[in-house]
Tab-separated table of C-alpha atoms in Angstrom:
chain	number	residue	atom	x	y	z
E	1	MET	CA	-1.820	-11.032	76.092
E	2	GLU	CA	-3.475	-7.774	77.537
E	3	SER	CA	-2.383	-6.901	80.972
E	4	SER	CA	-5.012	-6.701	83.628
E	5	PRO	CA	-6.069	-3.238	84.699
E	6	PRO	CA	-4.884	-2.019	88.075
E	7	SER	CA	-7.172	-2.863	90.965
E	8	PRO	CA	-9.309	0.150	92.072
E	9	ALA	CA	-9.200	1.325	95.659
E	10	ILE	CA	-11.355	-0.541	98.245
E	11	VAL	CA	-14.193	1.695	99.310
E	12	LYS	CA	-16.105	1.496	102.693
E	13	VAL	CA	-19.722	1.890	102.227
E	14	GLU	CA	-22.008	2.285	105.216
E	15	GLY	CA	-24.033	-0.692	105.724
E	16	TRP	CA	-22.239	-2.711	103.097
E	17	GLY	CA	-18.664	-2.961	104.523
E	18	GLU	CA	-15.552	-2.653	102.454
E	19	ARG	CA	-16.313	-3.522	98.953
E	20	SER	CA	-14.468	-2.994	95.605
E	21	PRO	CA	-16.338	-0.844	92.943
E	22	LEU	CA	-15.327	-3.353	90.252
E	23	GLU	CA	-17.838	-5.701	88.864
E	24	ILE	CA	-18.986	-8.476	91.215
E	25	GLU	CA	-21.347	-11.052	89.587
E	26	GLY	CA	-22.743	-8.534	87.124
E	27	THR	CA	-23.010	-5.635	89.666
E	28	LEU	CA	-20.964	-2.814	90.642
E	29	ILE	CA	-20.862	-0.967	94.017
E	30	PRO	CA	-19.590	2.536	92.911
E	31	HIS	CA	-21.594	4.694	95.140
E	32	PRO	CA	-22.072	5.238	98.843
E	33	THR	CA	-25.618	5.014	100.373
E	34	PRO	CA	-27.354	8.256	99.131
E	35	THR	CA	-28.211	10.947	101.399
E	36	ARG	CA	-29.992	13.184	98.735
E	37	ALA	CA	-27.171	15.796	99.015
E	38	LYS	CA	-25.728	16.348	95.610
E	39	ASP	CA	-22.270	16.304	96.873
E	40	HIS	CA	-22.502	12.677	97.680
E	41	ARG	CA	-23.071	11.647	94.047
E	42	ALA	CA	-20.227	9.742	92.545
E	43	VAL	CA	-19.370	8.624	88.944
E	44	HIS	CA	-17.882	5.255	88.407
E	45	LYS	CA	-14.581	5.639	86.466
E	46	TYR	CA	-14.705	2.358	84.507
E	47	ALA	CA	-17.296	3.360	81.965
E	48	ARG	CA	-17.287	1.743	78.528
E	49	THR	CA	-15.305	3.745	75.803
E	50	ALA	CA	-17.439	2.369	72.932
E	51	VAL	CA	-20.655	4.369	72.794
E	52	ALA	CA	-23.503	3.644	70.475
E	53	VAL	CA	-23.621	7.232	69.183
E	54	SER	CA	-26.446	6.902	66.815
E	55	ALA	CA	-28.673	5.282	69.384
E	56	ALA	CA	-27.908	7.774	71.957
E	57	ALA	CA	-28.456	10.772	69.413
E	58	THR	CA	-31.776	9.255	68.589
E	59	LEU	CA	-32.684	8.869	72.126
E	60	THR	CA	-31.820	12.476	72.879
E	61	LEU	CA	-33.829	13.709	69.780
E	62	LEU	CA	-36.912	11.791	70.954
E	63	ALA	CA	-36.650	12.628	74.763
E	64	GLY	CA	-38.243	15.988	74.288
E	65	CYS	CA	-41.318	14.609	72.327
E	66	SER	CA	-41.805	11.196	73.853
E	67	ALA	CA	-44.663	10.151	76.378
E	68	GLY	CA	-42.083	9.970	79.029
E	69	ALA	CA	-40.850	13.459	78.957
E	70	PRO	CA	-40.922	15.025	82.428
E	71	THR	CA	-43.487	17.480	83.439
E	72	GLU	CA	-42.603	20.991	84.694
E	73	ALA	CA	-42.948	20.003	88.230
E	74	ALA	CA	-40.756	16.806	87.814
E	75	ALA	CA	-38.095	18.963	85.942
E	76	GLU	CA	-38.038	21.475	88.739
E	77	SER	CA	-37.611	18.871	91.401
E	78	SER	CA	-34.737	19.966	93.696
E	79	GLU	CA	-33.878	16.383	94.683
E	80	PRO	CA	-32.468	13.533	92.456
E	81	LEU	CA	-34.257	10.367	92.058
E	82	ILE	CA	-32.480	7.623	93.959
E	83	VAL	CA	-32.445	4.384	91.697
E	84	TYR	CA	-31.603	1.104	93.222
E	85	THR	CA	-30.439	-1.631	90.670
E	86	ASN	CA	-28.272	-4.625	90.123
E	87	SER	CA	-28.183	-3.804	86.435
E	88	ASN	CA	-25.382	-1.179	86.447
E	89	ALA	CA	-22.427	-3.101	85.283
E	90	ASP	CA	-20.315	-2.322	82.051
E	91	GLY	CA	-21.144	1.392	82.085
E	92	ARG	CA	-24.879	0.992	82.362
E	93	ALA	CA	-25.128	3.385	85.520
E	94	GLU	CA	-23.183	6.122	83.711
E	95	TRP	CA	-24.975	5.837	80.359
E	96	LEU	CA	-28.408	5.845	82.065
E	97	THR	CA	-27.478	8.794	84.240
E	98	ALA	CA	-26.435	10.784	81.203
E	99	GLN	CA	-29.288	9.877	79.110
E	100	ALA	CA	-31.764	10.599	81.816
E	101	ALA	CA	-30.324	14.104	82.178
E	102	GLU	CA	-30.723	14.606	78.560
E	103	ALA	CA	-34.373	13.777	78.941
E	104	GLY	CA	-34.684	16.073	82.099
E	105	PHE	CA	-34.231	13.710	84.900
E	106	GLU	CA	-31.706	13.888	87.568
E	107	ILE	CA	-31.003	10.474	88.964
E	108	GLN	CA	-28.623	8.993	91.408
E	109	ILE	CA	-27.880	5.247	90.907
E	110	VAL	CA	-26.971	2.876	93.731
E	111	GLY	CA	-25.721	-0.533	92.577
E	112	GLN	CA	-25.588	-3.857	94.408
E	113	GLY	CA	-26.225	-7.542	93.826
E	114	GLY	CA	-29.692	-8.707	93.286
E	115	GLY	CA	-29.998	-10.357	96.597
E	116	ASP	CA	-28.260	-7.448	98.473
E	117	THR	CA	-30.501	-4.888	96.756
E	118	THR	CA	-33.612	-6.806	97.867
E	119	GLU	CA	-32.372	-7.147	101.327
E	120	LYS	CA	-31.603	-3.378	101.446
E	121	LEU	CA	-35.109	-2.296	100.279
E	122	ILE	CA	-36.719	-4.558	102.780
E	123	ALA	CA	-34.563	-3.305	105.519
E	124	GLU	CA	-35.502	0.294	104.595
E	125	ALA	CA	-39.415	-0.469	104.470
E	126	GLY	CA	-41.409	2.443	105.990
E	127	ASN	CA	-38.441	4.727	105.777
E	128	PRO	CA	-37.280	4.331	102.090
E	129	VAL	CA	-34.144	5.917	100.651
E	130	ALA	CA	-34.737	4.922	97.158
E	131	ASP	CA	-37.576	6.109	94.738
E	132	VAL	CA	-37.232	3.629	91.977
E	133	VAL	CA	-35.838	-0.026	91.643
E	134	PHE	CA	-35.107	-1.797	88.543
E	135	GLY	CA	-33.118	-4.838	87.329
E	136	LEU	CA	-34.264	-7.247	89.750
E	137	ASN	CA	-36.230	-10.329	88.480
E	138	ASN	CA	-39.671	-11.591	89.439
E	139	MET	CA	-38.165	-13.779	92.215
E	140	TYR	CA	-36.923	-10.817	94.150
E	141	PHE	CA	-39.895	-8.544	93.412
E	142	SER	CA	-42.272	-10.960	94.932
E	143	GLN	CA	-40.170	-10.746	98.146
E	144	LEU	CA	-40.600	-6.999	97.824
E	145	ILE	CA	-44.302	-7.283	97.576
E	146	ALA	CA	-44.509	-9.476	100.344
E	147	ALA	CA	-42.535	-7.023	102.523
E	148	ASP	CA	-44.843	-4.157	101.337
E	149	THR	CA	-41.970	-2.161	99.858
E	150	ILE	CA	-43.180	-1.328	96.365
E	151	GLU	CA	-46.432	0.237	94.934
E	152	PRO	CA	-48.604	-0.374	91.867
E	153	TYR	CA	-48.148	1.809	88.752
E	154	THR	CA	-49.283	1.228	85.258
E	155	PRO	CA	-46.735	2.825	82.874
E	156	SER	CA	-47.691	4.529	79.584
E	157	TRP	CA	-46.062	1.667	77.725
E	158	SER	CA	-47.857	-1.135	79.507
E	159	GLY	CA	-49.695	-2.162	76.321
E	160	GLU	CA	-46.334	-2.660	74.654
E	161	VAL	CA	-45.048	-5.486	76.714
E	162	ASP	CA	-46.211	-9.025	77.670
E	163	ALA	CA	-47.782	-8.319	81.086
E	164	ALA	CA	-47.389	-12.057	81.739
E	165	LEU	CA	-43.631	-11.447	82.131
E	166	GLY	CA	-44.463	-9.017	84.850
E	167	ASP	CA	-46.387	-9.004	88.101
E	168	PRO	CA	-48.539	-12.299	87.974
E	169	SER	CA	-51.029	-10.738	90.437
E	170	GLY	CA	-52.309	-8.378	87.614
E	171	GLU	CA	-52.047	-5.575	90.162
E	172	GLY	CA	-49.194	-3.960	88.259
E	173	TYR	CA	-46.552	-3.767	91.074
E	174	TYR	CA	-43.709	-4.346	88.605
E	175	TRP	CA	-43.326	-4.321	84.905
E	176	PRO	CA	-40.754	-6.031	82.626
E	177	LEU	CA	-37.858	-4.308	80.757
E	178	VAL	CA	-35.207	-6.740	79.590
E	179	GLN	CA	-34.830	-10.470	79.242
E	180	GLN	CA	-31.559	-12.153	80.267
E	181	GLY	CA	-30.470	-15.766	79.860
E	182	ILE	CA	-28.183	-16.940	82.691
E	183	VAL	CA	-25.709	-19.199	80.931
E	184	LEU	CA	-22.514	-21.302	81.140
E	185	ALA	CA	-20.221	-19.577	78.720
E	186	TYR	CA	-17.034	-21.275	77.561
E	187	ASN	CA	-13.943	-20.450	75.614
E	188	THR	CA	-14.085	-21.957	72.027
E	189	ALA	CA	-10.215	-22.048	72.024
E	190	ALA	CA	-10.517	-24.672	74.682
E	191	TYR	CA	-13.632	-26.454	73.149
E	192	PRO	CA	-13.753	-25.746	69.501
E	193	THR	CA	-17.115	-27.682	68.923
E	194	PRO	CA	-20.239	-27.983	71.037
E	195	GLU	CA	-19.582	-31.693	71.208
E	196	ASP	CA	-16.293	-30.900	72.957
E	197	ALA	CA	-17.945	-28.620	75.623
E	198	PRO	CA	-19.978	-29.535	78.674
E	199	GLN	CA	-23.570	-30.317	77.833
E	200	ASP	CA	-24.935	-29.163	81.146
E	201	TRP	CA	-23.877	-27.647	84.364
E	202	THR	CA	-23.671	-31.085	86.202
E	203	ASP	CA	-21.000	-32.231	83.641
E	204	LEU	CA	-18.598	-29.653	85.149
E	205	TRP	CA	-18.176	-31.789	88.447
E	206	THR	CA	-19.056	-35.300	87.043
E	207	ASP	CA	-16.691	-35.313	84.228
E	208	PRO	CA	-13.001	-35.243	85.104
E	209	ALA	CA	-12.135	-33.454	81.908
E	210	PHE	CA	-13.899	-30.359	83.139
E	211	GLN	CA	-13.000	-30.429	86.868
E	212	GLY	CA	-10.990	-27.491	87.871
E	213	ARG	CA	-11.459	-25.763	84.463
E	214	TYR	CA	-14.641	-23.922	85.455
E	215	GLU	CA	-14.959	-20.885	87.685
E	216	SER	CA	-16.876	-21.407	90.904
E	217	VAL	CA	-18.340	-18.364	92.433
E	218	PRO	CA	-18.456	-18.185	96.350
E	219	ASP	CA	-20.214	-14.747	96.367
E	220	LEU	CA	-23.988	-15.446	96.398
E	221	GLY	CA	-25.089	-11.862	96.886
E	222	GLY	CA	-25.546	-11.420	93.169
E	223	ALA	CA	-28.739	-12.416	91.152
E	224	THR	CA	-26.604	-14.267	88.675
E	225	SER	CA	-25.109	-16.794	91.169
E	226	GLN	CA	-28.462	-17.228	92.884
E	227	LEU	CA	-30.098	-18.113	89.541
E	228	VAL	CA	-27.435	-20.600	88.661
E	229	PHE	CA	-28.163	-22.368	91.922
E	230	ALA	CA	-31.888	-21.986	91.422
E	231	GLY	CA	-31.611	-23.619	88.109
E	232	ILE	CA	-29.721	-26.618	89.631
E	233	LEU	CA	-31.605	-27.162	92.854
E	234	THR	CA	-35.091	-26.902	91.383
E	235	ARG	CA	-34.127	-30.225	89.498
E	236	TYR	CA	-33.980	-31.984	92.781
E	237	LEU	CA	-37.068	-30.811	94.752
E	238	ASP	CA	-38.270	-33.127	97.252
E	239	GLU	CA	-40.716	-32.211	100.014
E	240	SER	CA	-39.106	-34.673	102.388
E	241	GLY	CA	-35.644	-33.286	101.819
E	242	ASP	CA	-33.683	-30.599	103.732
E	243	LEU	CA	-35.282	-27.121	102.632
E	244	GLY	CA	-37.316	-29.132	99.940
E	245	VAL	CA	-34.305	-30.534	98.124
E	246	SER	CA	-33.134	-34.046	97.939
E	247	ASP	CA	-29.739	-35.220	99.239
E	248	GLU	CA	-28.778	-35.784	95.631
E	249	GLY	CA	-29.464	-31.992	94.913
E	250	TRP	CA	-27.289	-30.826	97.832
E	251	GLU	CA	-24.508	-33.244	96.669
E	252	GLN	CA	-24.469	-31.236	93.365
E	253	VAL	CA	-23.717	-28.098	95.279
E	254	ALA	CA	-20.945	-29.901	97.288
E	255	ALA	CA	-19.432	-31.096	94.175
E	256	TYR	CA	-19.709	-27.817	92.451
E	257	PHE	CA	-17.376	-26.026	95.078
E	258	GLU	CA	-15.251	-29.145	95.464
E	259	HIS	CA	-14.281	-29.339	91.740
E	260	GLY	CA	-14.395	-25.683	90.629
E	261	ASN	CA	-11.619	-23.023	90.310
E	262	PRO	CA	-12.710	-20.323	92.847
E	263	ALA	CA	-13.372	-16.829	91.283
E	264	VAL	CA	-10.595	-14.253	91.814
E	265	PRO	CA	-11.818	-11.005	93.511
E	266	ASP	CA	-11.872	-8.070	91.010
E	267	THR	CA	-10.989	-10.271	88.062
E	268	ASP	CA	-13.405	-10.809	85.221
E	269	LEU	CA	-14.266	-14.404	84.141
E	270	TYR	CA	-13.179	-13.534	80.576
E	271	ALA	CA	-9.877	-12.092	81.841
E	272	ARG	CA	-9.180	-15.446	83.365
E	273	MET	CA	-10.336	-17.322	80.216
E	274	ALA	CA	-7.969	-15.182	78.079
E	275	GLU	CA	-5.041	-16.056	80.493
E	276	GLY	CA	-5.914	-19.700	80.310
E	277	GLU	CA	-6.616	-19.950	84.171
E	278	VAL	CA	-10.130	-21.304	83.286
E	279	ASP	CA	-12.333	-22.300	80.348
E	280	MET	CA	-15.756	-21.441	81.438
E	281	GLY	CA	-18.045	-19.996	83.881
E	282	GLN	CA	-21.434	-18.358	84.608
E	283	MET	CA	-22.424	-15.216	82.638
E	284	TRP	CA	-25.406	-13.145	81.728
E	285	THR	CA	-26.240	-13.089	77.968
E	286	SER	CA	-25.940	-9.333	77.400
E	287	GLY	CA	-22.371	-9.570	78.879
E	288	LEU	CA	-21.116	-11.810	76.244
E	289	PRO	CA	-20.439	-9.374	73.277
E	290	SER	CA	-18.569	-6.761	75.240
E	291	ARG	CA	-16.391	-9.211	76.959
E	292	GLU	CA	-15.445	-11.011	73.694
E	293	GLU	CA	-14.387	-7.734	72.261
E	294	GLU	CA	-12.515	-6.520	75.382
E	295	TYR	CA	-10.473	-9.778	75.980
E	296	GLY	CA	-10.122	-10.906	72.408
E	297	ILE	CA	-11.656	-14.295	72.657
E	298	ASP	CA	-14.523	-16.140	71.100
E	299	SER	CA	-17.031	-17.782	73.466
E	300	GLU	CA	-20.083	-19.859	73.175
E	301	VAL	CA	-22.813	-20.901	75.654
E	302	VAL	CA	-24.021	-24.370	76.777
E	303	ARG	CA	-27.471	-25.140	75.917
E	304	PRO	CA	-28.777	-27.850	78.362
E	305	GLU	CA	-31.707	-30.035	77.370
E	306	VAL	CA	-33.586	-28.509	80.391
E	307	GLY	CA	-32.825	-24.962	79.132
E	308	VAL	CA	-31.314	-22.119	81.048
E	309	PRO	CA	-32.725	-19.814	83.792
E	310	TYR	CA	-33.955	-16.558	82.430
E	311	ALA	CA	-33.948	-13.210	84.394
E	312	VAL	CA	-36.738	-10.890	83.332
E	313	GLU	CA	-35.463	-7.452	84.703
E	314	GLN	CA	-38.403	-5.370	86.093
E	315	VAL	CA	-39.114	-1.956	87.300
E	316	ALA	CA	-41.125	-0.535	90.130
E	317	ILE	CA	-41.870	2.514	92.334
E	318	VAL	CA	-40.587	2.208	95.901
E	319	LYS	CA	-43.399	2.543	98.382
E	320	GLY	CA	-43.240	5.753	100.378
E	321	THR	CA	-41.353	7.802	97.909
E	322	ASP	CA	-41.804	11.553	98.327
E	323	GLN	CA	-41.296	11.803	94.496
E	324	THR	CA	-44.069	9.800	93.210
E	325	GLU	CA	-44.825	11.946	90.053
E	326	GLN	CA	-41.216	12.085	89.106
E	327	ALA	CA	-40.786	8.253	89.636
E	328	GLN	CA	-43.833	7.665	87.440
E	329	GLU	CA	-42.554	9.738	84.573
E	330	PHE	CA	-39.028	8.452	84.815
E	331	ILE	CA	-40.447	4.883	84.367
E	332	ASP	CA	-42.633	6.120	81.511
E	333	TRP	CA	-39.450	7.370	79.908
E	334	PHE	CA	-37.086	4.436	80.764
E	335	GLY	CA	-39.494	1.604	79.623
E	336	SER	CA	-40.438	3.330	76.457
E	337	ALA	CA	-39.609	1.680	73.060
E	338	GLU	CA	-37.158	4.468	72.267
E	339	THR	CA	-35.152	4.268	75.413
E	340	GLN	CA	-35.143	0.417	75.651
E	341	ALA	CA	-34.114	0.375	71.888
E	342	ALA	CA	-31.194	2.523	72.689
E	343	TRP	CA	-30.313	0.528	75.850
E	344	SER	CA	-30.301	-2.613	73.763
E	345	ALA	CA	-28.011	-1.054	71.113
E	346	GLU	CA	-25.684	0.044	73.684
E	347	PHE	CA	-25.549	-2.991	75.939
E	348	ASP	CA	-26.529	-5.895	73.624
E	349	SER	CA	-29.696	-6.741	75.807
E	350	MET	CA	-32.886	-8.496	74.786
E	351	PRO	CA	-35.758	-5.968	75.423
E	352	VAL	CA	-39.245	-6.949	76.286
E	353	ASN	CA	-40.944	-3.792	74.716
E	354	GLU	CA	-42.392	-4.832	71.453
E	355	GLY	CA	-41.351	-1.526	69.684
E	356	ALA	CA	-37.745	-1.885	71.068
E	357	ILE	CA	-37.594	-5.557	69.849
E	358	ALA	CA	-38.385	-4.319	66.339
E	359	GLU	CA	-35.363	-2.034	66.478
E	360	ALA	CA	-32.988	-4.417	68.194
E	361	ASP	CA	-30.036	-6.123	66.547
E	362	PRO	CA	-31.629	-9.223	64.704
E	363	GLU	CA	-28.736	-11.265	65.848
E	364	ILE	CA	-29.590	-10.582	69.509
E	365	VAL	CA	-33.201	-11.409	68.874
E	366	GLU	CA	-32.284	-14.690	67.112
E	367	PHE	CA	-29.924	-15.606	69.846
E	368	HIS	CA	-32.337	-15.360	72.512
E	369	GLU	CA	-35.071	-17.103	70.525
E	370	ASN	CA	-32.877	-20.078	70.178
E	371	LEU	CA	-31.765	-20.165	73.800
E	372	PRO	CA	-34.051	-22.583	75.494
E	373	ARG	CA	-35.777	-21.390	78.542
E	374	GLN	CA	-35.628	-23.599	81.693
E	375	GLU	CA	-39.174	-24.251	83.288
E	376	ILE	CA	-38.720	-23.174	86.867
E	377	ASP	CA	-41.331	-22.861	89.626
E	378	TRP	CA	-40.429	-19.470	90.645
E	379	ASP	CA	-42.993	-19.509	93.558
E	380	VAL	CA	-40.874	-22.336	95.088
E	381	VAL	CA	-37.594	-20.436	94.396
E	382	ALA	CA	-38.877	-17.329	95.927
E	383	GLU	CA	-40.173	-19.066	99.076
E	384	ASN	CA	-36.822	-21.119	99.579
E	385	LEU	CA	-34.094	-19.198	98.065
E	386	PRO	CA	-33.047	-17.217	101.181
E	387	ALA	CA	-32.612	-20.457	103.131
E	388	TRP	CA	-30.903	-22.258	100.348
E	389	VAL	CA	-28.398	-19.268	100.069
E	390	GLU	CA	-27.780	-19.434	103.708
E	391	LYS	CA	-27.306	-23.228	103.791
E	392	ILE	CA	-24.822	-22.917	100.904
E	393	GLU	CA	-22.816	-20.123	102.626
E	394	LEU	CA	-22.738	-21.897	105.981
E	395	GLU	CA	-22.239	-25.490	104.769
E	396	TYR	CA	-20.625	-25.749	101.331
E	397	ILE	CA	-18.578	-22.540	100.457
E	398	PRO	CA	-14.920	-23.174	101.367
């Protein structure tokens, strides 16, 4: 078996405490809070070594003639665009920074979990550090709108995406980029057929055969973990229950932690599956192929009858930025069919842009078409999620 890579040094980031720059629930924390000084930019050293050369080359060729190419004013800006995101794992931050530079944009990426990024933007309202935010889903962006932290913009590619996947108000505060299914992935060496595997999340703690064999995640700062619990708790909504959830619903949360195998800091789920420590755990769909290749295991995903939560990653301009024109042009470039097709080729993601879908790997498109989507009342989730997370952290996490 492959040995685990050495643990990176813990870094202390102002306002975030001591955190490891390794992946934490689909996010990385490789950079300090930016100060707009170029000497504060850092490069995460765990970039992927396999690069989709043809996609990157195509993107570079098209960058100069695409609708998203920066104007002279944007290109001459002396300050980098500060980009907040929770979608910077697996080399995404490094790839995007390099491709943006090829297109004429200097950017600095700051990565955190979805919940943490949202809280940071709200805390900075009125005195923003970031210029652009992307990767968060509708649930988080609705909180940002309520906090008056983002401003409307209609990108040049708005007609190439399903607007219903973005801002439901129709005001164009945020626009969709990527669709991610949030799934329960399992090692097929442990469960050779779908019949052997769990059929739903609740099987993990109700069936003794699966107890102790799934990874439970106590860090709820990431979007993946929060969406897993949103998908569970919304099945047990009860207006008379605590925080709108029935007693039975909260019993599921208690059982999840009671019978789970706690995640190990700085250790990927797939590394643990390869070592036989666990057989399954939460994952976002674009993270599956790269981990199968890296850790040498085959995996499948559980397809519950109720479906799985989907995260539609969005992009928006931060209200109060002093680089509005540059931010708009960056979004025009980043969300374009060319850039999203290259992003999909590099990171196995399912794009929203119709032009990018046409260029995407047919297997990725088919996989997502056959992955059922759970019907979730996201307004209810957005209203209650912060309180749900607080209750779970205070009452249920060991």
